[in-house]
Amino acid sequence: MLTGFEQQITRLVLENCDLDNDHFRLLVESCKVLEHLNVANNCLIDDYSPLRTHISPRIRVLKVGSKLGIESQQIRSLSFTNALIDDIVQSERCINLIHLQIQCLLTSKLVTLVTLPCLKRLTLKFICFSQISDSILSHENDILH
């Protein structure tokens, strides 16, 4: 798909496609004019570091994060969540993001997302433990809108 079209693709949605780290790196390195990228719900991606140096500087909409299931083995660790947030915030190429959707655990590191100067819409998809029913609940909230 990327051969021959990588310089024309401005919007790419590959949600829930079993992409892994190699796929993610390849598409981020190849698609140099991306403005909208949705790779949410790809549980095999656990390294978002290509966002720091390889994502298109034109990126305006970014949707990332692993699938938020109700089974405890699907819950990403806090260190993974913090690394994902750092990869976005510390990227010189993500400074023009206007919409960010991130699926993660709740962490105080989320506060650093407000340093993105152009961000107008922040959608958090997160899970938390319910003390009432001893289960995991999934939530989605638009923080900025």
PDB file of C-alpha atoms in Angstrom, residues 62-65 68 81 84-85 88 100-104 110 113 122-126:
ATOM      1  CA  LEU A  62      -3.573  11.786  16.018  1.00  0.00           C
ATOM      2  CA  LYS A  63      -5.448   8.850  17.548  1.00  0.00           C
ATOM      3  CA  VAL A  64      -3.283   6.370  19.443  1.00  0.00           C
ATOM      4  CA  GLY A  65      -3.352   3.842  22.225  1.00  0.00           C
ATOM      5  CA  LEU A  68      -8.990  -0.922  26.375  1.00  0.00           C
ATOM      6  CA  THR A  81       1.228   5.117  29.269  1.00  0.00           C
ATOM      7  CA  LEU A  84       3.389   7.237  25.065  1.00  0.00           C
ATOM      8  CA  ILE A  85       2.558  10.658  26.503  1.00  0.00           C
ATOM      9  CA  ILE A  88       3.827  12.937  21.922  1.00  0.00           C
ATOM     10  CA  LEU A 100      -5.468  14.187  20.041  1.00  0.00           C
ATOM     11  CA  GLN A 101      -7.316  11.045  21.058  1.00  0.00           C
ATOM     12  CA  ILE A 102      -5.348   8.907  23.465  1.00  0.00           C
ATOM     13  CA  GLN A 103      -6.323   5.586  25.019  1.00  0.00           C
ATOM     14  CA  CYS A 104      -4.433   4.964  28.225  1.00  0.00           C
ATOM     15  CA  LEU A 110      -1.626  13.534  31.166  1.00  0.00           C
ATOM     16  CA  LEU A 113      -0.492  17.350  27.151  1.00  0.00           C
ATOM     17  CA  LEU A 122      -8.307  16.250  23.584  1.00  0.00           C
ATOM     18  CA  THR A 123     -10.256  13.022  23.845  1.00  0.00           C
ATOM     19  CA  LEU A 124      -9.262  10.615  26.596  1.00  0.00           C
ATOM     20  CA  LYS A 125     -10.354   7.014  26.462  1.00  0.00           C
ATOM     21  CA  PHE A 126      -9.437   5.382  29.722  1.00  0.00           C
TER      22      PHE A 126
END
